[in-house]
């Protein structure tokens, strides 16, 4: 069984690469997997990256570069029927790092285009992804509203708070992922279970040092350009120990940042080679590019891609800052693949190790209401 797959907010292909490499043979020898049908993404460099690595030239016309607000989801002459919809709707307004405007921001309401696609195509299942801050945006009401609209399109939901370092990713990247199974299939006994972590204990986590040195990255690797730091930054970095940031006491006053507070931040923070990295991001100015544990420099984009679990032959298109943004917005393929394989085994009715979903998110999925007024707000 091969599921015909579409994506909205496709990014550079983290989800698509996971789907492309997620497959298994069931006990009868039948192959289960995914097949790309169409995708949409608004940024042209990101679309070029997706095409180059996921589909090649022969299917280039199946990837659309459009603002989702103008993308015609009703055009079935162009958009084929699908079994699966994957969408990581924009997280800008839900991130705990930002102002967390939620549904009141420019990006917060864009989840509704995933709702429109579900209504239009009624795929067998969907997978939606966003940051952990989604559960607390708008005092928790945004998350409940989103779950409610997903349910109303005809799906049984399993939201869960995934810590990707528990799934072999060398990074503390935490995301809410919602798997929806269409109601008629759920009634037939298709019930998704959250796959058990593959590396549940901190002693098992894949470390930054392991990710960046085993094997070593070739000097001529793709997207491996080094940053030319100014002398002041180099001097400041020389005083920051492994795992430390720009507020360590050893930095002389003349090299300190003229910024108050934020002593626990990731600004000019060095990685700890013996731990997973902190979260790879695609935005922010100087000091937010992630810094090597011993060398006085920011990571290259290829090193960031390694932490995001992209293979070294995955070529990101565009200039250096565009590539940085693409890598930061992507979902780590190695972590996401575990979820997709669990979904395949769910439909194949094959056993796999699973855990209970995040209790508080599951409570939110109950959507307690009084008339049209939401009276239950749950946060993680």
mmCIF file of C-alpha atoms in Angstrom:
data_model
loop_
_atom_site.group_PDB
_atom_site.id
_atom_site.type_symbol
_atom_site.label_atom_id
_atom_site.label_comp_id
_atom_site.label_asym_id
_atom_site.label_seq_id
_atom_site.Cartn_x
_atom_site.Cartn_y
_atom_site.Cartn_z
ATOM 1 C CA UNK A 1 0.000 0.000 0.000
ATOM 2 C CA UNK A 2 1.525 3.279 -1.143
ATOM 3 C CA UNK A 3 -0.148 6.430 0.187
ATOM 4 C CA UNK A 4 -0.456 9.322 -2.267
ATOM 5 C CA UNK A 5 0.885 12.303 -0.347
ATOM 6 C CA UNK A 6 0.460 16.080 -0.536
ATOM 7 C CA UNK A 7 2.025 18.857 1.518
ATOM 8 C CA UNK A 8 1.157 22.416 2.428
ATOM 9 C CA UNK A 9 3.835 24.695 3.904
ATOM 10 C CA UNK A 10 6.228 22.087 2.543
ATOM 11 C CA UNK A 11 9.457 23.826 3.534
ATOM 12 C CA UNK A 12 12.713 22.469 2.078
ATOM 13 C CA UNK A 13 11.492 18.877 2.282
ATOM 14 C CA UNK A 14 12.186 17.592 5.795
ATOM 15 C CA UNK A 15 8.764 15.957 5.935
ATOM 16 C CA UNK A 16 8.943 14.869 2.300
ATOM 17 C CA UNK A 17 12.367 13.280 2.735
ATOM 18 C CA UNK A 18 11.101 11.440 5.801
ATOM 19 C CA UNK A 19 8.126 10.189 3.769
ATOM 20 C CA UNK A 20 10.331 9.249 0.815
ATOM 21 C CA UNK A 21 12.481 7.094 3.092
ATOM 22 C CA UNK A 22 9.702 5.714 5.316
ATOM 23 C CA UNK A 23 8.677 2.226 4.208
ATOM 24 C CA UNK A 24 8.525 -1.379 5.351
ATOM 25 C CA UNK A 25 7.361 -4.833 4.236
ATOM 26 C CA UNK A 26 4.453 -6.327 6.136
ATOM 27 C CA UNK A 27 4.162 -9.984 7.150
ATOM 28 C CA UNK A 28 2.675 -10.790 3.719
ATOM 29 C CA UNK A 29 5.573 -9.157 1.881
ATOM 30 C CA UNK A 30 3.558 -6.125 0.770
ATOM 31 C CA UNK A 31 5.449 -2.838 0.661
ATOM 32 C CA UNK A 32 4.029 0.128 2.564
ATOM 33 C CA UNK A 33 5.199 3.661 1.932
ATOM 34 C CA UNK A 34 4.442 7.103 0.537
ATOM 35 C CA UNK A 35 4.446 8.662 -2.928
ATOM 36 C CA UNK A 36 4.693 12.393 -3.602
ATOM 37 C CA UNK A 37 1.704 13.785 -5.527
ATOM 38 C CA UNK A 38 1.840 17.552 -5.015
ATOM 39 C CA UNK A 39 3.154 20.201 -2.630
ATOM 40 C CA UNK A 40 2.972 23.930 -2.056
ATOM 41 C CA UNK A 41 5.481 26.377 -0.546
ATOM 42 C CA UNK A 42 5.641 30.157 -0.942
ATOM 43 C CA UNK A 43 9.432 30.783 -0.960
ATOM 44 C CA UNK A 44 11.173 30.266 -4.322
ATOM 45 C CA UNK A 45 14.567 29.127 -2.952
ATOM 46 C CA UNK A 46 12.802 26.644 -0.701
ATOM 47 C CA UNK A 47 10.765 25.320 -3.622
ATOM 48 C CA UNK A 48 13.976 24.854 -5.626
ATOM 49 C CA UNK A 49 15.471 22.896 -2.716
ATOM 50 C CA UNK A 50 12.380 20.696 -2.500
ATOM 51 C CA UNK A 51 12.340 19.981 -6.239
ATOM 52 C CA UNK A 52 16.052 19.216 -6.419
ATOM 53 C CA UNK A 53 16.128 16.752 -3.535
ATOM 54 C CA UNK A 54 12.664 15.208 -3.476
ATOM 55 C CA UNK A 55 11.239 14.832 -6.972
ATOM 56 C CA UNK A 56 13.712 15.814 -9.701
ATOM 57 C CA UNK A 57 12.949 17.549 -12.983
ATOM 58 C CA UNK A 58 10.376 15.058 -14.257
ATOM 59 C CA UNK A 59 7.800 16.034 -11.625
ATOM 60 C CA UNK A 60 8.726 19.698 -11.223
ATOM 61 C CA UNK A 61 5.208 20.827 -12.148
ATOM 62 C CA UNK A 62 3.787 19.100 -9.058
ATOM 63 C CA UNK A 63 5.434 21.582 -6.670
ATOM 64 C CA UNK A 64 3.788 24.990 -6.557
ATOM 65 C CA UNK A 65 5.368 28.244 -5.438
ATOM 66 C CA UNK A 66 2.393 30.245 -4.210
ATOM 67 C CA UNK A 67 1.132 32.074 -1.162
ATOM 68 C CA UNK A 68 -1.193 29.527 0.429
ATOM 69 C CA UNK A 69 -3.850 32.241 0.712
ATOM 70 C CA UNK A 70 -3.982 32.374 -3.096
ATOM 71 C CA UNK A 71 -3.462 28.659 -3.739
ATOM 72 C CA UNK A 72 -6.549 27.162 -5.401
ATOM 73 C CA UNK A 73 -7.268 23.978 -3.463
ATOM 74 C CA UNK A 74 -10.396 23.341 -5.551
ATOM 75 C CA UNK A 75 -8.499 22.896 -8.836
ATOM 76 C CA UNK A 76 -8.686 19.130 -9.137
ATOM 77 C CA UNK A 77 -7.448 19.224 -12.733
ATOM 78 C CA UNK A 78 -4.053 20.190 -11.286
ATOM 79 C CA UNK A 79 -4.219 18.758 -7.765
ATOM 80 C CA UNK A 80 -4.704 15.004 -7.762
ATOM 81 C CA UNK A 81 -6.598 13.105 -5.094
ATOM 82 C CA UNK A 82 -4.517 12.133 -2.085
ATOM 83 C CA UNK A 83 -4.447 9.650 0.772
ATOM 84 C CA UNK A 84 -2.262 11.758 3.064
ATOM 85 C CA UNK A 85 -1.845 15.443 3.874
ATOM 86 C CA UNK A 86 1.232 16.693 5.728
ATOM 87 C CA UNK A 87 1.398 20.304 6.832
ATOM 88 C CA UNK A 88 3.650 22.138 9.243
ATOM 89 C CA UNK A 89 1.654 25.343 9.450
ATOM 90 C CA UNK A 90 3.773 28.439 10.227
ATOM 91 C CA UNK A 91 4.924 28.667 13.830
ATOM 92 C CA UNK A 92 5.997 32.344 13.963
ATOM 93 C CA UNK A 93 3.007 33.463 16.026
ATOM 94 C CA UNK A 94 3.040 30.437 18.356
ATOM 95 C CA UNK A 95 6.735 30.292 19.240
ATOM 96 C CA UNK A 96 7.649 31.002 22.860
ATOM 97 C CA UNK A 97 10.649 32.970 21.539
ATOM 98 C CA UNK A 98 8.456 35.564 19.812
ATOM 99 C CA UNK A 99 5.522 37.711 20.929
ATOM 100 C CA UNK A 100 3.195 34.703 20.689
ATOM 101 C CA UNK A 101 0.346 36.567 18.978
ATOM 102 C CA UNK A 102 -1.307 33.252 18.131
ATOM 103 C CA UNK A 103 -4.480 33.598 16.095
ATOM 104 C CA UNK A 104 -4.125 37.383 16.213
ATOM 105 C CA UNK A 105 -0.852 37.392 14.248
ATOM 106 C CA UNK A 106 -0.211 37.380 10.511
ATOM 107 C CA UNK A 107 0.767 33.703 10.440
ATOM 108 C CA UNK A 108 -1.415 32.244 13.195
ATOM 109 C CA UNK A 109 -4.576 31.875 11.090
ATOM 110 C CA UNK A 110 -2.798 30.023 8.259
ATOM 111 C CA UNK A 111 -3.632 26.645 9.801
ATOM 112 C CA UNK A 112 -7.110 27.216 8.323
ATOM 113 C CA UNK A 113 -5.769 26.363 4.855
ATOM 114 C CA UNK A 114 -4.926 22.927 6.185
ATOM 115 C CA UNK A 115 -8.552 22.733 7.330
ATOM 116 C CA UNK A 116 -9.700 23.730 3.832
ATOM 117 C CA UNK A 117 -7.522 21.042 2.256
ATOM 118 C CA UNK A 118 -8.911 18.408 4.628
ATOM 119 C CA UNK A 119 -12.464 19.380 3.708
ATOM 120 C CA UNK A 120 -11.660 19.389 0.005
ATOM 121 C CA UNK A 121 -9.706 16.123 -0.277
ATOM 122 C CA UNK A 122 -10.722 14.096 2.799
ATOM 123 C CA UNK A 123 -7.458 12.104 2.886
ATOM 124 C CA UNK A 124 -7.292 8.915 4.901
ATOM 125 C CA UNK A 125 -5.111 10.682 7.467
ATOM 126 C CA UNK A 126 -3.155 13.860 8.047
ATOM 127 C CA UNK A 127 -0.129 14.946 10.048
ATOM 128 C CA UNK A 128 0.074 18.553 11.301
ATOM 129 C CA UNK A 129 3.129 19.979 13.068
ATOM 130 C CA UNK A 130 3.854 23.100 15.101
ATOM 131 C CA UNK A 131 5.928 24.380 18.025
ATOM 132 C CA UNK A 132 5.218 23.523 21.641
ATOM 133 C CA UNK A 133 4.107 27.109 22.251
ATOM 134 C CA UNK A 134 0.971 26.381 20.234
ATOM 135 C CA UNK A 135 -0.697 24.958 23.334
ATOM 136 C CA UNK A 136 -0.366 28.214 25.293
ATOM 137 C CA UNK A 137 -0.990 30.840 22.599
ATOM 138 C CA UNK A 138 -4.026 33.061 23.235
ATOM 139 C CA UNK A 139 -4.216 31.640 26.776
ATOM 140 C CA UNK A 140 -4.625 28.155 25.312
ATOM 141 C CA UNK A 141 -7.698 29.018 23.257
ATOM 142 C CA UNK A 142 -5.843 28.913 19.916
ATOM 143 C CA UNK A 143 -4.899 25.261 20.352
ATOM 144 C CA UNK A 144 -8.413 24.217 21.292
ATOM 145 C CA UNK A 145 -9.848 26.168 18.357
ATOM 146 C CA UNK A 146 -7.436 24.467 15.955
ATOM 147 C CA UNK A 147 -8.205 21.004 17.338
ATOM 148 C CA UNK A 148 -11.919 21.715 17.119
ATOM 149 C CA UNK A 149 -11.706 22.674 13.449
ATOM 150 C CA UNK A 150 -9.583 19.616 12.636
ATOM 151 C CA UNK A 151 -12.143 17.381 14.341
ATOM 152 C CA UNK A 152 -15.040 18.997 12.527
ATOM 153 C CA UNK A 153 -13.542 18.031 9.163
ATOM 154 C CA UNK A 154 -14.109 14.403 10.144
ATOM 155 C CA UNK A 155 -11.049 13.080 11.963
ATOM 156 C CA UNK A 156 -10.080 11.378 15.218
ATOM 157 C CA UNK A 157 -7.094 13.258 16.609
ATOM 158 C CA UNK A 158 -4.004 12.172 18.514
ATOM 159 C CA UNK A 159 -1.990 15.245 19.532
ATOM 160 C CA UNK A 160 1.334 14.600 21.232
ATOM 161 C CA UNK A 161 4.289 16.655 22.462
ATOM 162 C CA UNK A 162 7.339 15.046 20.827
ATOM 163 C CA UNK A 163 10.880 15.559 22.091
ATOM 164 C CA UNK A 164 12.985 14.704 19.073
ATOM 165 C CA UNK A 165 16.131 14.005 21.083
ATOM 166 C CA UNK A 166 14.185 10.938 22.266
ATOM 167 C CA UNK A 167 13.933 9.775 18.640
ATOM 168 C CA UNK A 168 17.597 9.837 17.641
ATOM 169 C CA UNK A 169 17.864 13.511 16.677
ATOM 170 C CA UNK A 170 20.960 15.272 18.123
ATOM 171 C CA UNK A 171 18.915 18.302 19.087
ATOM 172 C CA UNK A 172 16.481 19.385 21.797
ATOM 173 C CA UNK A 173 13.695 20.149 19.338
ATOM 174 C CA UNK A 174 10.204 19.913 20.845
ATOM 175 C CA UNK A 175 7.105 19.947 18.684
ATOM 176 C CA UNK A 176 3.376 19.293 18.900
ATOM 177 C CA UNK A 177 2.359 16.858 16.173
ATOM 178 C CA UNK A 178 -1.278 16.031 15.541
ATOM 179 C CA UNK A 179 -2.165 12.834 13.683
ATOM 180 C CA UNK A 180 -5.730 12.641 12.396
ATOM 181 C CA UNK A 181 -7.395 9.418 11.216
ATOM 182 C CA UNK A 182 -10.562 9.827 9.144
ATOM 183 C CA UNK A 183 -13.673 8.927 11.134
ATOM 184 C CA UNK A 184 -14.858 6.064 8.920
ATOM 185 C CA UNK A 185 -11.441 4.377 9.146
ATOM 186 C CA UNK A 186 -11.263 4.945 12.893
ATOM 187 C CA UNK A 187 -14.601 3.155 13.225
ATOM 188 C CA UNK A 188 -13.029 0.194 11.408
ATOM 189 C CA UNK A 189 -10.386 -0.047 14.131
ATOM 190 C CA UNK A 190 -7.598 2.083 12.650
ATOM 191 C CA UNK A 191 -6.227 3.707 15.810
ATOM 192 C CA UNK A 192 -2.942 5.598 15.772
ATOM 193 C CA UNK A 193 -0.624 5.088 18.730
ATOM 194 C CA UNK A 194 2.286 7.397 19.547
ATOM 195 C CA UNK A 195 5.505 5.512 18.698
ATOM 196 C CA UNK A 196 7.705 4.846 21.708
ATOM 197 C CA UNK A 197 10.957 6.843 21.881
ATOM 198 C CA UNK A 198 13.930 5.050 20.363
ATOM 199 C CA UNK A 199 16.379 6.779 22.730
ATOM 200 C CA UNK A 200 14.289 7.447 25.853
ATOM 201 C CA UNK A 201 17.127 7.978 28.313
ATOM 202 C CA UNK A 202 19.483 10.998 28.264
ATOM 203 C CA UNK A 203 22.451 8.611 28.308
ATOM 204 C CA UNK A 204 21.259 7.335 24.907
ATOM 205 C CA UNK A 205 20.810 10.723 23.234
ATOM 206 C CA UNK A 206 22.818 11.348 20.104
ATOM 207 C CA UNK A 207 25.236 14.173 20.889
ATOM 208 C CA UNK A 208 26.264 17.232 18.913
ATOM 209 C CA UNK A 209 29.837 15.984 18.851
ATOM 210 C CA UNK A 210 28.766 12.667 17.368
ATOM 211 C CA UNK A 211 26.543 14.362 14.789
ATOM 212 C CA UNK A 212 29.238 16.720 13.521
ATOM 213 C CA UNK A 213 32.277 14.434 13.614
ATOM 214 C CA UNK A 214 31.018 10.909 12.813
ATOM 215 C CA UNK A 215 31.832 10.897 10.000
ATOM 216 C CA UNK A 216 33.745 14.168 9.561
ATOM 217 C CA UNK A 217 32.215 16.663 7.142
ATOM 218 C CA UNK A 218 34.211 16.982 3.913
ATOM 219 C CA UNK A 219 35.797 20.378 3.338
ATOM 220 C CA UNK A 220 34.044 20.661 -0.031
ATOM 221 C CA UNK A 221 30.643 19.556 1.308
ATOM 222 C CA UNK A 222 27.547 21.352 0.043
ATOM 223 C CA UNK A 223 26.429 24.460 1.976
ATOM 224 C CA UNK A 224 29.566 24.324 4.128
ATOM 225 C CA UNK A 225 30.650 27.983 3.897
ATOM 226 C CA UNK A 226 32.276 29.441 7.011
ATOM 227 C CA UNK A 227 31.332 32.834 8.479
ATOM 228 C CA UNK A 228 33.857 35.687 8.447
ATOM 229 C CA UNK A 229 33.559 37.063 11.986
ATOM 230 C CA UNK A 230 34.845 40.480 12.969
ATOM 231 C CA UNK A 231 37.728 40.737 15.425
ATOM 232 C CA UNK A 232 35.537 41.817 18.343
ATOM 233 C CA UNK A 233 33.293 38.743 17.964
ATOM 234 C CA UNK A 234 36.329 36.462 17.744
ATOM 235 C CA UNK A 235 37.737 37.971 20.934
ATOM 236 C CA UNK A 236 34.428 37.571 22.758
ATOM 237 C CA UNK A 237 34.038 33.945 21.622
ATOM 238 C CA UNK A 238 37.528 33.138 22.890
ATOM 239 C CA UNK A 239 36.312 33.753 26.468
ATOM 240 C CA UNK A 240 33.116 31.673 26.208
ATOM 241 C CA UNK A 241 33.538 28.084 27.463
ATOM 242 C CA UNK A 242 31.841 25.049 25.985
ATOM 243 C CA UNK A 243 28.119 25.281 26.708
ATOM 244 C CA UNK A 244 28.395 28.926 27.813
ATOM 245 C CA UNK A 245 26.917 32.066 26.292
ATOM 246 C CA UNK A 246 27.662 35.795 25.969
ATOM 247 C CA UNK A 247 26.991 36.422 29.681
ATOM 248 C CA UNK A 248 29.733 34.327 31.247
ATOM 249 C CA UNK A 249 31.697 36.316 33.818
ATOM 250 C CA UNK A 250 35.090 35.710 32.191
ATOM 251 C CA UNK A 251 34.350 37.994 29.239
ATOM 252 C CA UNK A 252 36.181 41.348 29.711
ATOM 253 C CA UNK A 253 33.924 44.414 29.802
ATOM 254 C CA UNK A 254 35.198 45.718 26.472
ATOM 255 C CA UNK A 255 33.883 42.594 24.715
ATOM 256 C CA UNK A 256 30.570 42.269 26.535
ATOM 257 C CA UNK A 257 27.237 42.860 24.810
ATOM 258 C CA UNK A 258 25.437 46.055 25.728
ATOM 259 C CA UNK A 259 22.189 44.202 26.418
ATOM 260 C CA UNK A 260 20.430 43.805 29.747
ATOM 261 C CA UNK A 261 19.087 40.475 30.986
ATOM 262 C CA UNK A 262 18.783 37.349 28.831
ATOM 263 C CA UNK A 263 21.533 35.604 30.803
ATOM 264 C CA UNK A 264 19.987 32.202 30.103
ATOM 265 C CA UNK A 265 19.601 32.852 26.372
ATOM 266 C CA UNK A 266 21.231 31.126 23.399
ATOM 267 C CA UNK A 267 22.939 34.333 22.221
ATOM 268 C CA UNK A 268 26.511 33.445 21.252
ATOM 269 C CA UNK A 269 25.962 30.153 23.024
ATOM 270 C CA UNK A 270 28.501 27.442 22.367
ATOM 271 C CA UNK A 271 27.319 23.896 21.893
ATOM 272 C CA UNK A 272 28.191 21.158 24.344
ATOM 273 C CA UNK A 273 29.705 18.327 22.340
ATOM 274 C CA UNK A 274 28.481 15.748 24.894
ATOM 275 C CA UNK A 275 24.807 16.747 24.670
ATOM 276 C CA UNK A 276 22.197 17.267 21.963
ATOM 277 C CA UNK A 277 22.272 20.808 20.617
ATOM 278 C CA UNK A 278 19.764 23.466 21.473
ATOM 279 C CA UNK A 279 17.076 24.155 18.861
ATOM 280 C CA UNK A 280 18.233 25.047 15.356
ATOM 281 C CA UNK A 281 16.407 28.185 14.221
ATOM 282 C CA UNK A 282 16.203 30.011 10.912
ATOM 283 C CA UNK A 283 15.733 33.578 12.102
ATOM 284 C CA UNK A 284 17.515 36.098 14.285
ATOM 285 C CA UNK A 285 20.545 38.290 13.878
ATOM 286 C CA UNK A 286 24.119 38.009 15.072
ATOM 287 C CA UNK A 287 24.633 35.732 18.019
ATOM 288 C CA UNK A 288 21.841 33.326 17.098
ATOM 289 C CA UNK A 289 23.695 31.220 14.511
ATOM 290 C CA UNK A 290 24.833 28.462 16.925
ATOM 291 C CA UNK A 291 28.495 28.283 17.888
ATOM 292 C CA UNK A 292 31.088 25.521 17.825
ATOM 293 C CA UNK A 293 32.073 24.060 21.199
ATOM 294 C CA UNK A 294 35.801 24.845 20.813
ATOM 295 C CA UNK A 295 36.417 26.723 17.562
ATOM 296 C CA UNK A 296 35.719 30.459 17.639
ATOM 297 C CA UNK A 297 33.028 30.499 14.958
ATOM 298 C CA UNK A 298 29.409 29.954 14.111
ATOM 299 C CA UNK A 299 28.341 26.635 12.648
ATOM 300 C CA UNK A 300 28.153 26.295 8.893
ATOM 301 C CA UNK A 301 24.825 25.563 7.267
ATOM 302 C CA UNK A 302 25.986 22.007 6.568
ATOM 303 C CA UNK A 303 26.676 21.519 10.266
ATOM 304 C CA UNK A 304 23.202 22.850 11.103
ATOM 305 C CA UNK A 305 21.771 20.479 8.492
ATOM 306 C CA UNK A 306 23.609 17.586 10.168
ATOM 307 C CA UNK A 307 21.968 18.510 13.491
ATOM 308 C CA UNK A 308 18.628 18.564 11.653
ATOM 309 C CA UNK A 309 19.497 15.039 10.332
ATOM 310 C CA UNK A 310 19.652 15.890 6.636
ATOM 311 C CA UNK A 311 22.196 13.798 4.691
ATOM 312 C CA UNK A 312 25.303 15.573 3.398
ATOM 313 C CA UNK A 313 24.176 15.235 -0.237
ATOM 314 C CA UNK A 314 20.989 17.193 0.477
ATOM 315 C CA UNK A 315 21.631 20.422 -1.442
ATOM 316 C CA UNK A 316 19.908 23.560 -0.165
ATOM 317 C CA UNK A 317 19.410 26.216 -2.868
ATOM 318 C CA UNK A 318 19.867 29.965 -2.490
ATOM 319 C CA UNK A 319 22.178 32.310 -0.618
ATOM 320 C CA UNK A 320 23.677 31.630 2.777
ATOM 321 C CA UNK A 321 20.925 33.343 4.825
ATOM 322 C CA UNK A 322 18.185 31.766 2.724
ATOM 323 C CA UNK A 323 19.698 28.333 3.346
ATOM 324 C CA UNK A 324 19.982 29.046 7.063
ATOM 325 C CA UNK A 325 16.279 29.929 7.163
ATOM 326 C CA UNK A 326 15.307 26.783 5.259
ATOM 327 C CA UNK A 327 17.276 24.502 7.577
ATOM 328 C CA UNK A 328 15.833 26.153 10.670
ATOM 329 C CA UNK A 329 12.219 25.843 9.510
ATOM 330 C CA UNK A 330 12.480 22.162 8.575
ATOM 331 C CA UNK A 331 11.288 19.198 10.579
ATOM 332 C CA UNK A 332 14.135 16.703 11.294
ATOM 333 C CA UNK A 333 13.619 13.796 8.879
ATOM 334 C CA UNK A 334 15.072 11.167 11.216
ATOM 335 C CA UNK A 335 12.587 12.054 13.954
ATOM 336 C CA UNK A 336 9.564 12.502 11.711
ATOM 337 C CA UNK A 337 10.223 9.192 9.952
ATOM 338 C CA UNK A 338 9.426 7.270 13.160
ATOM 339 C CA UNK A 339 5.977 8.855 13.255
ATOM 340 C CA UNK A 340 5.285 8.095 9.592
ATOM 341 C CA UNK A 341 6.355 4.466 9.931
ATOM 342 C CA UNK A 342 4.075 4.143 12.969
ATOM 343 C CA UNK A 343 1.198 5.423 10.828
ATOM 344 C CA UNK A 344 2.013 2.905 8.098
ATOM 345 C CA UNK A 345 2.036 0.086 10.654
ATOM 346 C CA UNK A 346 -1.252 1.367 12.066
ATOM 347 C CA UNK A 347 -2.921 0.930 8.678
ATOM 348 C CA UNK A 348 -1.141 -2.369 8.052
ATOM 349 C CA UNK A 349 -2.382 -3.502 11.486
ATOM 350 C CA UNK A 350 1.174 -4.366 12.463
ATOM 351 C CA UNK A 351 2.362 -4.178 16.071
ATOM 352 C CA UNK A 352 4.900 -1.624 17.251
ATOM 353 C CA UNK A 353 5.979 -0.204 20.593
ATOM 354 C CA UNK A 354 3.881 2.775 21.630
ATOM 355 C CA UNK A 355 3.243 5.126 24.528
ATOM 356 C CA UNK A 356 0.254 7.072 25.780
ATOM 357 C CA UNK A 357 -0.131 10.534 24.173
ATOM 358 C CA UNK A 358 0.596 13.663 26.184
ATOM 359 C CA UNK A 359 -2.219 13.697 28.709
ATOM 360 C CA UNK A 360 -2.834 17.429 28.798
ATOM 361 C CA UNK A 361 -2.977 17.689 25.016
ATOM 362 C CA UNK A 362 -5.340 14.740 24.872
ATOM 363 C CA UNK A 363 -7.552 16.466 27.434
ATOM 364 C CA UNK A 364 -7.626 19.471 25.131
ATOM 365 C CA UNK A 365 -8.759 17.189 22.331
ATOM 366 C CA UNK A 366 -11.946 16.483 24.279
ATOM 367 C CA UNK A 367 -12.956 20.108 23.602
ATOM 368 C CA UNK A 368 -15.239 20.641 26.565
ATOM 369 C CA UNK A 369 -17.791 23.256 25.602
ATOM 370 C CA UNK A 370 -20.840 25.067 26.862
ATOM 371 C CA UNK A 371 -22.789 25.947 23.744
ATOM 372 C CA UNK A 372 -20.252 27.636 21.478
ATOM 373 C CA UNK A 373 -18.095 28.912 24.329
ATOM 374 C CA UNK A 374 -14.888 27.045 25.114
ATOM 375 C CA UNK A 375 -14.645 26.658 28.873
ATOM 376 C CA UNK A 376 -11.673 24.292 29.135
ATOM 377 C CA UNK A 377 -8.201 25.689 28.473
ATOM 378 C CA UNK A 378 -5.252 23.318 28.901
ATOM 379 C CA UNK A 379 -1.545 24.128 28.539
ATOM 380 C CA UNK A 380 1.607 22.039 28.583
#
